[in-house]
PDB file of C-alpha atoms and ligand atoms in Angstrom:
ATOM      1  CA  UNK N 708      86.294 195.563  35.398  1.00 68.00           C
ATOM      2  CA  UNK N 709      83.153 193.730  36.297  1.00 73.00           C
ATOM      3  CA  UNK N 710      84.447 190.231  35.465  1.00 75.00           C
ATOM      4  CA  UNK N 711      87.552 190.828  37.584  1.00 80.00           C
ATOM      5  CA  UNK N 712      85.428 191.811  40.596  1.00 80.00           C
ATOM      6  CA  UNK N 713      83.261 188.625  39.920  1.00 81.00           C
ATOM      7  CA  UNK N 714      86.333 186.449  39.694  1.00 81.00           C
ATOM      8  CA  UNK N 715      87.775 187.905  42.932  1.00 83.00           C
ATOM      9  CA  UNK N 716      84.498 187.284  44.692  1.00 83.00           C
ATOM     10  CA  UNK N 717      84.427 183.679  43.517  1.00 84.00           C
ATOM     11  CA  UNK N 718      88.021 183.157  44.858  1.00 84.00           C
ATOM     12  CA  UNK N 719      87.126 184.836  48.245  1.00 85.00           C
ATOM     13  CA  UNK N 720      83.945 182.696  48.410  1.00 87.00           C
ATOM     14  CA  UNK N 721      85.920 179.492  47.775  1.00 86.00           C
ATOM     15  CA  UNK N 722      88.455 180.508  50.447  1.00 87.00           C
ATOM     16  CA  UNK N 723      85.749 181.236  52.936  1.00 88.00           C
ATOM     17  CA  UNK N 724      84.171 177.805  52.294  1.00 87.00           C
ATOM     18  CA  UNK N 725      87.576 176.099  52.767  1.00 85.00           C
ATOM     19  CA  UNK N 726      88.205 178.001  56.024  1.00 87.00           C
ATOM     20  CA  UNK N 727      84.722 177.062  57.245  1.00 88.00           C
ATOM     21  CA  UNK N 728      85.401 173.392  56.417  1.00 85.00           C
ATOM     22  CA  UNK N 729      88.712 173.485  58.202  1.00 83.00           C
ATOM     23  CA  UNK N 730      87.226 175.132  61.239  1.00 85.00           C
ATOM     24  CA  UNK N 731      84.482 172.479  61.385  1.00 85.00           C
ATOM     25  CA  UNK N 732      87.060 169.709  61.062  1.00 80.00           C
ATOM     26  CA  UNK N 733      89.043 171.331  63.984  1.00 78.00           C
ATOM     27  CA  UNK N 734      85.881 171.563  66.131  1.00 82.00           C
ATOM     28  CA  UNK N 735      85.100 167.890  65.454  1.00 81.00           C
ATOM     29  CA  UNK N 736      88.649 166.919  66.434  1.00 74.00           C
ATOM     30  CA  UNK N 737      88.327 168.943  69.585  1.00 79.00           C
ATOM     31  CA  UNK N 738      84.987 167.351  70.519  1.00 81.00           C
ATOM     32  CA  UNK N 739      86.460 163.862  69.984  1.00 76.00           C
ATOM     33  CA  UNK N 740      89.511 164.967  72.064  1.00 77.00           C
ATOM     34  CA  UNK N 741      87.371 166.205  75.048  1.00 82.00           C
ATOM     35  CA  UNK N 742      85.306 162.975  74.883  1.00 81.00           C
ATOM     36  CA  UNK N 743      88.559 160.955  74.813  1.00 79.00           C
ATOM     37  CA  UNK N 744      90.213 162.806  77.764  1.00 83.00           C
ATOM     38  CA  UNK N 745      86.996 162.500  79.893  1.00 85.00           C
ATOM     39  CA  UNK N 746      86.691 158.821  79.059  1.00 81.00           C
ATOM     40  CA  UNK N 747      90.371 157.930  79.498  1.00 82.00           C
ATOM     41  CA  UNK N 748      90.610 159.708  82.820  1.00 89.00           C
ATOM     42  CA  UNK N 749      87.246 158.530  84.230  1.00 90.00           C
ATOM     43  CA  UNK N 750      88.226 154.751  84.004  1.00 89.00           C
ATOM     44  CA  UNK N 751      91.457 154.859  86.041  1.00 92.00           C
ATOM     45  CA  UNK N 752      90.061 157.510  88.342  1.00 94.00           C
ATOM     46  CA  UNK N 753      87.165 155.264  89.270  1.00 94.00           C
ATOM     47  CA  UNK N 754      89.645 152.476  90.006  1.00 94.00           C
ATOM     48  CA  UNK N 755      91.760 154.733  92.200  1.00 95.00           C
ATOM     49  CA  UNK N 756      88.714 155.989  94.187  1.00 95.00           C
ATOM     50  CA  UNK N 757      87.207 152.498  94.507  1.00 95.00           C
ATOM     51  CA  UNK N 758      90.332 150.901  95.801  1.00 94.00           C
ATOM     52  CA  UNK N 759      91.314 153.735  98.206  1.00 95.00           C
ATOM     53  CA  UNK N 760      87.792 153.565  99.688  1.00 95.00           C
ATOM     54  CA  UNK N 761      88.243 149.797 100.280  1.00 93.00           C
ATOM     55  CA  UNK N 762      91.742 150.321 101.751  1.00 93.00           C
ATOM     56  CA  UNK N 763      90.406 153.071 104.107  1.00 94.00           C
ATOM     57  CA  UNK N 764      87.363 151.012 105.190  1.00 93.00           C
ATOM     58  CA  UNK N 765      89.535 147.914 105.949  1.00 91.00           C
ATOM     59  CA  UNK N 766      92.563 149.810 107.234  1.00 86.00           C
ATOM     60  CA  UNK N 767      94.437 147.549 109.665  1.00 86.00           C
ATOM     61  CA  UNK N 768      92.330 144.461 108.936  1.00 89.00           C
ATOM     62  CA  UNK N 769      93.222 143.692 105.414  1.00 88.00           C
ATOM     63  CA  UNK N 770      95.043 140.537 104.274  1.00 90.00           C
ATOM     64  CA  UNK N 771      98.523 141.766 103.175  1.00 91.00           C
ATOM     65  CA  UNK N 772      98.362 140.091  99.835  1.00 93.00           C
ATOM     66  CA  UNK N 773      95.010 141.676  98.959  1.00 92.00           C
ATOM     67  CA  UNK N 774      96.401 145.020 100.165  1.00 93.00           C
ATOM     68  CA  UNK N 775      99.410 144.723  97.887  1.00 94.00           C
ATOM     69  CA  UNK N 776      97.156 143.859  94.911  1.00 95.00           C
ATOM     70  CA  UNK N 777      94.977 146.805  95.657  1.00 94.00           C
ATOM     71  CA  UNK N 778      97.997 149.158  95.832  1.00 95.00           C
ATOM     72  CA  UNK N 779      99.407 147.739  92.624  1.00 96.00           C
ATOM     73  CA  UNK N 780      96.067 148.286  90.769  1.00 95.00           C
ATOM     74  CA  UNK N 781      95.976 151.886  92.105  1.00 95.00           C
ATOM     75  CA  UNK N 782      99.572 152.458  90.919  1.00 96.00           C
ATOM     76  CA  UNK N 783      98.732 151.156  87.483  1.00 94.00           C
ATOM     77  CA  UNK N 784      95.683 153.343  87.140  1.00 94.00           C
ATOM     78  CA  UNK N 785      97.642 156.361  88.266  1.00 95.00           C
ATOM     79  CA  UNK N 786     100.444 155.556  85.802  1.00 93.00           C
ATOM     80  CA  UNK N 787      97.813 155.332  83.031  1.00 90.00           C
ATOM     81  CA  UNK N 788      96.561 158.819  83.941  1.00 92.00           C
ATOM     82  CA  UNK N 789     100.104 160.190  84.249  1.00 93.00           C
ATOM     83  CA  UNK N 790     100.869 158.976  80.725  1.00 89.00           C
ATOM     84  CA  UNK N 791      97.852 160.751  79.277  1.00 90.00           C
ATOM     85  CA  UNK N 792      98.682 164.023  81.110  1.00 91.00           C
ATOM     86  CA  UNK N 793     102.382 163.880  79.984  1.00 90.00           C
ATOM     87  CA  UNK N 794     101.106 163.397  76.335  1.00 88.00           C
ATOM     88  CA  UNK N 795      98.738 166.300  76.754  1.00 90.00           C
ATOM     89  CA  UNK N 796     101.545 168.531  78.003  1.00 90.00           C
ATOM     90  CA  UNK N 797     103.787 167.492  75.133  1.00 90.00           C
ATOM     91  CA  UNK N 798     100.923 168.228  72.723  1.00 87.00           C
ATOM     92  CA  UNK N 799     100.417 171.680  74.254  1.00 88.00           C
ATOM     93  CA  UNK N 800     104.113 172.419  74.022  1.00 89.00           C
ATOM     94  CA  UNK N 801     104.253 171.409  70.383  1.00 90.00           C
ATOM     95  CA  UNK N 802     101.105 173.444  69.638  1.00 84.00           C
ATOM     96  CA  UNK N 803     102.730 176.702  71.007  1.00 83.00           C
ATOM     97  CA  UNK N 804     106.145 175.973  69.699  1.00 84.00           C
ATOM     98  CA  UNK N 805     107.804 175.378  73.046  1.00 83.00           C
ATOM     99  CA  UNK N 806     108.955 171.835  72.527  1.00 87.00           C
ATOM    100  CA  UNK N 807     112.591 171.668  73.552  1.00 88.00           C
ATOM    101  CA  UNK N 808     115.079 168.890  72.866  1.00 92.00           C
ATOM    102  CA  UNK N 809     118.496 168.362  74.428  1.00 93.00           C
ATOM    103  CA  UNK N 810     120.783 166.694  71.799  1.00 94.00           C
ATOM    104  CA  UNK N 811     123.830 164.875  73.059  1.00 94.00           C
ATOM    105  CA  UNK N 812     126.056 162.222  71.471  1.00 95.00           C
ATOM    106  CA  UNK N 813     124.369 158.943  71.619  1.00 96.00           C
ATOM    107  CA  UNK N 814     124.356 155.466  69.936  1.00 97.00           C
ATOM    108  CA  UNK N 815     121.020 155.036  68.176  1.00 97.00           C
ATOM    109  CA  UNK N 816     121.485 151.276  67.956  1.00 98.00           C
ATOM    110  CA  UNK N 817     121.811 151.061  71.785  1.00 98.00           C
ATOM    111  CA  UNK N 818     118.594 152.999  72.235  1.00 97.00           C
ATOM    112  CA  UNK N 819     116.772 150.839  69.682  1.00 98.00           C
ATOM    113  CA  UNK N 820     118.070 147.622  71.252  1.00 98.00           C
ATOM    114  CA  UNK N 821     116.605 148.855  74.568  1.00 97.00           C
ATOM    115  CA  UNK N 822     113.299 149.766  72.927  1.00 97.00           C
ATOM    116  CA  UNK N 823     113.089 146.283  71.213  1.00 97.00           C
ATOM    117  CA  UNK N 824     113.818 144.541  74.520  1.00 97.00           C
ATOM    118  CA  UNK N 825     111.211 146.566  76.412  1.00 96.00           C
ATOM    119  CA  UNK N 826     108.501 146.197  73.755  1.00 96.00           C
ATOM    120  CA  UNK N 827     109.211 142.488  73.111  1.00 96.00           C
ATOM    121  CA  UNK N 828     108.503 141.956  76.857  1.00 96.00           C
ATOM    122  CA  UNK N 829     104.992 143.200  76.334  1.00 95.00           C
ATOM    123  CA  UNK N 830     103.973 140.603  73.679  1.00 96.00           C
ATOM    124  CA  UNK N 831     104.341 136.947  72.858  1.00 96.00           C
ATOM    125  CA  UNK N 832     102.396 137.211  69.595  1.00 96.00           C
ATOM    126  CA  UNK N 833     104.987 139.330  67.807  1.00 97.00           C
ATOM    127  CA  UNK N 834     108.600 138.953  66.987  1.00 97.00           C
ATOM    128  CA  UNK N 835     110.532 142.174  66.858  1.00 98.00           C
ATOM    129  CA  UNK N 836     113.816 142.326  64.975  1.00 98.00           C
ATOM    130  CA  UNK N 837     116.345 145.038  64.702  1.00 98.00           C
ATOM    131  CA  UNK N 838     118.429 145.263  61.511  1.00 97.00           C
ATOM    132  CA  UNK N 839     121.358 147.704  61.061  1.00 96.00           C
ATOM    133  CA  UNK N 840     124.880 148.421  62.021  1.00 96.00           C
ATOM    134  CA  UNK N 841     126.306 147.502  65.371  1.00 96.00           C
ATOM    135  CA  UNK N 842     126.650 151.188  66.315  1.00 95.00           C
ATOM    136  CA  UNK N 843     125.451 154.398  64.842  1.00 96.00           C
ATOM    137  CA  UNK N 844     126.291 157.569  66.682  1.00 94.00           C
ATOM    138  CA  UNK N 845     124.823 160.911  66.243  1.00 94.00           C
ATOM    139  CA  UNK N 846     123.624 164.018  68.125  1.00 95.00           C
ATOM    140  CA  UNK N 847     120.090 163.381  69.342  1.00 96.00           C
ATOM    141  CA  UNK N 848     117.928 163.810  72.448  1.00 95.00           C
ATOM    142  CA  UNK N 849     118.177 160.383  74.061  1.00 95.00           C
ATOM    143  CA  UNK N 850     114.848 160.417  75.915  1.00 94.00           C
ATOM    144  CA  UNK N 851     112.827 161.911  73.050  1.00 95.00           C
ATOM    145  CA  UNK N 852     114.391 159.420  70.492  1.00 97.00           C
ATOM    146  CA  UNK N 853     113.552 156.562  72.834  1.00 96.00           C
ATOM    147  CA  UNK N 854     109.989 157.948  73.169  1.00 95.00           C
ATOM    148  CA  UNK N 855     109.642 158.343  69.414  1.00 97.00           C
ATOM    149  CA  UNK N 856     110.645 154.671  68.588  1.00 98.00           C
ATOM    150  CA  UNK N 857     108.793 153.283  71.601  1.00 96.00           C
ATOM    151  CA  UNK N 858     105.690 154.878  70.103  1.00 96.00           C
ATOM    152  CA  UNK N 859     106.246 153.557  66.676  1.00 98.00           C
ATOM    153  CA  UNK N 860     107.018 150.054  67.845  1.00 98.00           C
ATOM    154  CA  UNK N 861     104.110 149.932  70.342  1.00 96.00           C
ATOM    155  CA  UNK N 862     101.813 151.120  67.517  1.00 95.00           C
ATOM    156  CA  UNK N 863     103.105 148.353  65.309  1.00 97.00           C
ATOM    157  CA  UNK N 864     102.271 145.863  68.030  1.00 97.00           C
ATOM    158  CA  UNK N 865      98.850 147.469  68.838  1.00 95.00           C
ATOM    159  CA  UNK N 866      97.743 147.654  65.184  1.00 94.00           C
ATOM    160  CA  UNK N 867      98.751 144.018  64.424  1.00 95.00           C
ATOM    161  CA  UNK N 868      96.250 142.323  66.661  1.00 94.00           C
ATOM    162  CA  UNK N 869      96.868 138.930  65.060  1.00 94.00           C
ATOM    163  CA  UNK N 870     100.616 139.111  65.841  1.00 95.00           C
ATOM    164  CA  UNK N 871     103.392 138.617  63.337  1.00 95.00           C
ATOM    165  CA  UNK N 872     106.799 139.961  62.573  1.00 97.00           C
ATOM    166  CA  UNK N 873     107.805 143.619  63.240  1.00 98.00           C
ATOM    167  CA  UNK N 874     111.159 144.917  61.966  1.00 98.00           C
ATOM    168  CA  UNK N 875     113.121 147.964  62.655  1.00 98.00           C
ATOM    169  CA  UNK N 876     115.456 148.696  59.732  1.00 98.00           C
ATOM    170  CA  UNK N 877     118.259 151.299  60.147  1.00 98.00           C
ATOM    171  CA  UNK N 878     120.408 152.640  57.361  1.00 96.00           C
ATOM    172  CA  UNK N 879     122.822 155.447  56.924  1.00 93.00           C
ATOM    173  CA  UNK N 880     121.967 157.601  53.820  1.00 89.00           C
ATOM    174  CA  UNK N 881     124.291 160.469  53.150  1.00 84.00           C
ATOM    175  CA  UNK N 882     124.289 162.519  56.336  1.00 86.00           C
ATOM    176  CA  UNK N 883     121.020 161.240  57.690  1.00 94.00           C
ATOM    177  CA  UNK N 884     119.879 158.041  59.398  1.00 97.00           C
ATOM    178  CA  UNK N 885     116.721 156.520  58.099  1.00 97.00           C
ATOM    179  CA  UNK N 886     114.843 154.169  60.494  1.00 98.00           C
ATOM    180  CA  UNK N 887     111.777 152.253  59.320  1.00 98.00           C
ATOM    181  CA  UNK N 888     109.395 150.305  61.561  1.00 98.00           C
ATOM    182  CA  UNK N 889     107.557 147.722  59.530  1.00 98.00           C
ATOM    183  CA  UNK N 890     104.589 145.735  60.578  1.00 98.00           C
ATOM    184  CA  UNK N 891     102.114 143.313  58.920  1.00 97.00           C
ATOM    185  CA  UNK N 892      99.034 144.557  60.696  1.00 95.00           C
ATOM    186  CA  UNK N 893      95.702 146.176  59.749  1.00 93.00           C
ATOM    187  CA  UNK N 894      97.279 148.990  57.709  1.00 94.00           C
ATOM    188  CA  UNK N 895      95.733 152.443  57.037  1.00 92.00           C
ATOM    189  CA  UNK N 896      93.363 153.590  54.302  1.00 88.00           C
ATOM    190  CA  UNK N 897      95.537 155.620  51.819  1.00 84.00           C
ATOM    191  CA  UNK N 898      93.218 158.621  51.951  1.00 83.00           C
ATOM    192  CA  UNK N 899      93.767 158.834  55.744  1.00 83.00           C
ATOM    193  CA  UNK N 900      97.498 158.542  55.852  1.00 84.00           C
ATOM    194  CA  UNK N 901      98.246 162.260  55.594  1.00 82.00           C
ATOM    195  CA  UNK N 902      95.981 163.002  58.625  1.00 84.00           C
ATOM    196  CA  UNK N 903      97.770 160.624  61.008  1.00 89.00           C
ATOM    197  CA  UNK N 904     100.261 163.211  62.202  1.00 90.00           C
ATOM    198  CA  UNK N 905      97.497 165.697  63.207  1.00 85.00           C
ATOM    199  CA  UNK N 906      96.598 165.668  66.907  1.00 79.00           C
ATOM    200  CA  UNK N 907      93.651 163.536  68.148  1.00 74.00           C
ATOM    201  CA  UNK N 908      93.453 161.584  64.840  1.00 74.00           C
ATOM    202  CA  UNK N 909      92.443 157.928  65.111  1.00 75.00           C
ATOM    203  CA  UNK N 910      91.628 155.895  62.008  1.00 74.00           C
ATOM    204  CA  UNK N 911      89.011 153.255  61.765  1.00 64.00           C
ATOM    205  CA  UNK N 912      89.185 150.624  64.428  1.00 57.00           C
ATOM    206  CA  UNK N 913      88.946 152.979  67.410  1.00 55.00           C
ATOM    207  CA  UNK N 914      86.693 150.679  69.297  1.00 57.00           C
ATOM    208  CA  UNK N 915      89.273 147.830  68.952  1.00 60.00           C
ATOM    209  CA  UNK N 916      92.340 149.530  70.394  1.00 67.00           C
ATOM    210  CA  UNK N 917      92.887 152.082  73.142  1.00 70.00           C
ATOM    211  CA  UNK N 918      94.685 155.309  72.402  1.00 72.00           C
ATOM    212  CA  UNK N 919      94.575 159.103  72.637  1.00 73.00           C
ATOM    213  CA  UNK N 920      95.474 159.812  68.952  1.00 80.00           C
ATOM    214  CA  UNK N 921      98.407 161.959  70.297  1.00 86.00           C
ATOM    215  CA  UNK N 922     101.269 159.527  69.734  1.00 91.00           C
ATOM    216  CA  UNK N 923     102.037 160.322  66.121  1.00 94.00           C
ATOM    217  CA  UNK N 924     101.560 164.057  66.552  1.00 92.00           C
ATOM    218  CA  UNK N 925     104.172 163.949  69.325  1.00 93.00           C
ATOM    219  CA  UNK N 926     106.321 161.676  67.208  1.00 95.00           C
ATOM    220  CA  UNK N 927     106.239 164.329  64.496  1.00 95.00           C
ATOM    221  CA  UNK N 928     106.966 167.069  67.027  1.00 94.00           C
ATOM    222  CA  UNK N 929     110.140 165.112  68.107  1.00 96.00           C
ATOM    223  CA  UNK N 930     111.261 164.575  64.508  1.00 96.00           C
ATOM    224  CA  UNK N 931     110.600 168.247  63.512  1.00 94.00           C
ATOM    225  CA  UNK N 932     112.568 169.424  66.626  1.00 94.00           C
ATOM    226  CA  UNK N 933     115.542 167.313  65.225  1.00 95.00           C
ATOM    227  CA  UNK N 934     115.062 168.769  61.762  1.00 95.00           C
ATOM    228  CA  UNK N 935     114.093 165.399  60.459  1.00 96.00           C
ATOM    229  CA  UNK N 936     111.198 163.933  58.417  1.00 96.00           C
ATOM    230  CA  UNK N 937     108.558 161.250  59.207  1.00 97.00           C
ATOM    231  CA  UNK N 938     106.291 159.496  56.766  1.00 96.00           C
ATOM    232  CA  UNK N 939     104.183 156.383  56.324  1.00 95.00           C
ATOM    233  CA  UNK N 940     103.625 153.857  53.584  1.00 94.00           C
ATOM    234  CA  UNK N 941     100.707 151.554  54.268  1.00 93.00           C
ATOM    235  CA  UNK N 942      98.415 149.183  52.593  1.00 91.00           C
ATOM    236  CA  UNK N 943      95.032 148.414  54.142  1.00 91.00           C
ATOM    237  CA  UNK N 944      94.964 144.907  55.535  1.00 91.00           C
ATOM    238  CA  UNK N 945      98.610 144.275  54.718  1.00 93.00           C
ATOM    239  CA  UNK N 946     100.560 146.482  57.067  1.00 95.00           C
ATOM    240  CA  UNK N 947     102.383 149.723  57.534  1.00 96.00           C
ATOM    241  CA  UNK N 948     105.967 151.146  57.341  1.00 97.00           C
ATOM    242  CA  UNK N 949     106.690 154.276  59.344  1.00 97.00           C
ATOM    243  CA  UNK N 950     109.944 155.858  58.446  1.00 97.00           C
ATOM    244  CA  UNK N 951     111.963 158.526  60.195  1.00 98.00           C
ATOM    245  CA  UNK N 952     114.956 160.412  58.728  1.00 97.00           C
ATOM    246  CA  UNK N 953     117.140 162.172  61.192  1.00 97.00           C
ATOM    247  CA  UNK N 954     120.102 164.347  60.351  1.00 96.00           C
ATOM    248  CA  UNK N 955     123.076 162.681  62.073  1.00 91.00           C
ATOM    249  CA  UNK N 956     124.827 165.688  63.483  1.00 80.00           C
ATOM    250  CA  UNK N 957     122.109 168.151  64.538  1.00 57.00           C
ATOM    251  CA  UNK N 958     124.247 170.881  66.140  1.00 54.00           C
ATOM    252  CA  UNK N 959     124.603 170.291  69.930  1.00 48.00           C
TER     253      UNK N 959
HETATM  254  P1  ADP I1108      96.700 156.215  69.107  1.00 50.71           P
HETATM  255  O1  ADP I1108      97.503 154.956  68.821  1.00 50.71           O
HETATM  256  O2  ADP I1108      96.855 156.557  70.526  1.00 50.71           O
HETATM  257  O3  ADP I1108      95.318 156.193  68.562  1.00 50.71           O
HETATM  258  P2  ADP I1108      98.619 157.592  67.400  1.00 50.71           P
HETATM  259  O4  ADP I1108      98.824 159.030  67.192  1.00 50.71           O
HETATM  260  O5  ADP I1108      99.839 156.849  67.817  1.00 50.71           O
HETATM  261  O6  ADP I1108      97.459 157.450  68.392  1.00 50.71           O
HETATM  262  O7  ADP I1108      98.118 156.970  66.015  1.00 50.71           O
HETATM  263  C1  ADP I1108      97.037 157.586  65.363  1.00 50.71           C
HETATM  264  C2  ADP I1108      96.233 156.603  64.497  1.00 50.71           C
HETATM  265  O8  ADP I1108      97.136 156.133  63.493  1.00 50.71           O
HETATM  266  C3  ADP I1108      95.798 155.392  65.326  1.00 50.71           C
HETATM  267  O9  ADP I1108      94.651 155.547  65.987  1.00 50.71           O
HETATM  268  C4  ADP I1108      95.735 154.360  64.213  1.00 50.71           C
HETATM  269  O10 ADP I1108      94.412 154.519  63.610  1.00 50.71           O
HETATM  270  C5  ADP I1108      96.794 154.778  63.188  1.00 50.71           C
HETATM  271  N1  ADP I1108      98.030 153.971  63.328  1.00 50.71           N
HETATM  272  C6  ADP I1108      99.210 154.367  63.986  1.00 50.71           C
HETATM  273  N2  ADP I1108     100.133 153.450  63.783  1.00 50.71           N
HETATM  274  C7  ADP I1108      99.530 152.426  63.038  1.00 50.71           C
HETATM  275  C8  ADP I1108     100.070 151.168  62.552  1.00 50.71           C
HETATM  276  N3  ADP I1108     101.272 150.710  62.739  1.00 50.71           N
HETATM  277  N4  ADP I1108      99.208 150.457  61.784  1.00 50.71           N
HETATM  278  C9  ADP I1108      97.972 150.931  61.525  1.00 50.71           C
HETATM  279  N5  ADP I1108      97.454 152.055  61.981  1.00 50.71           N
HETATM  280  C10 ADP I1108      98.242 152.858  62.725  1.00 50.71           C
END
């Protein structure tokens, strides 16, 4: 039938347009990503080269304090580059489905207390509170769970530039543990919320904050590997709540 062929062609045409749009969005993300990697590596690399040249030129004649300051600056710059490279490796592993976790019996509250202590030490403008039971044990990958919540809490700090309260609320719901990180910062436009967990996605105020746009993608990779869920509720200008639901006893 002629009309059936016409209908099929219309559907194929719509699909082709959709694929082309998706491919263009991927290309744009890749371009932004390459620009970000080049930019984020060039800064610390320049620092490392500059300071090593100074150290070499003045070898044996440098004031010990100035020498120590130079070495600390080099170390910080190298750590910054290492962080980006580790994130890139995680991203690549998630992308090809080779992201492994090693679950063991751990106390989530102990991990979270450590994350709070570490993150609180980075800011005097925010007050981070942990609400939940004294102990909550389950089978999770210790380092990855720590990385996941470090990322969510450091984002809560980074995207609340005017400071304020940040809370981590933990509750046991049936056989899963739900942990929500709540801030009162800049929030996210609702139409962008679903894209946050894609790699290299940064929303709005890119110029105000530093970042690779990989953190939430890796966070989702960690949650998926634990058979959990991650989602966000946010109001622009009022703050965000990132929640993670993790099955308590993922088979070890
Ligand atoms: P990065 O922080 O390195 O840009 P992420 O993947 O951690 O990358 O976050 C992606 C984007 O999501 C951020 O650029 C920011 O726009 C937005 N975002 C993440 N967390 C928050 C938050 N707590 N409040 C507001 N925006 C956030």
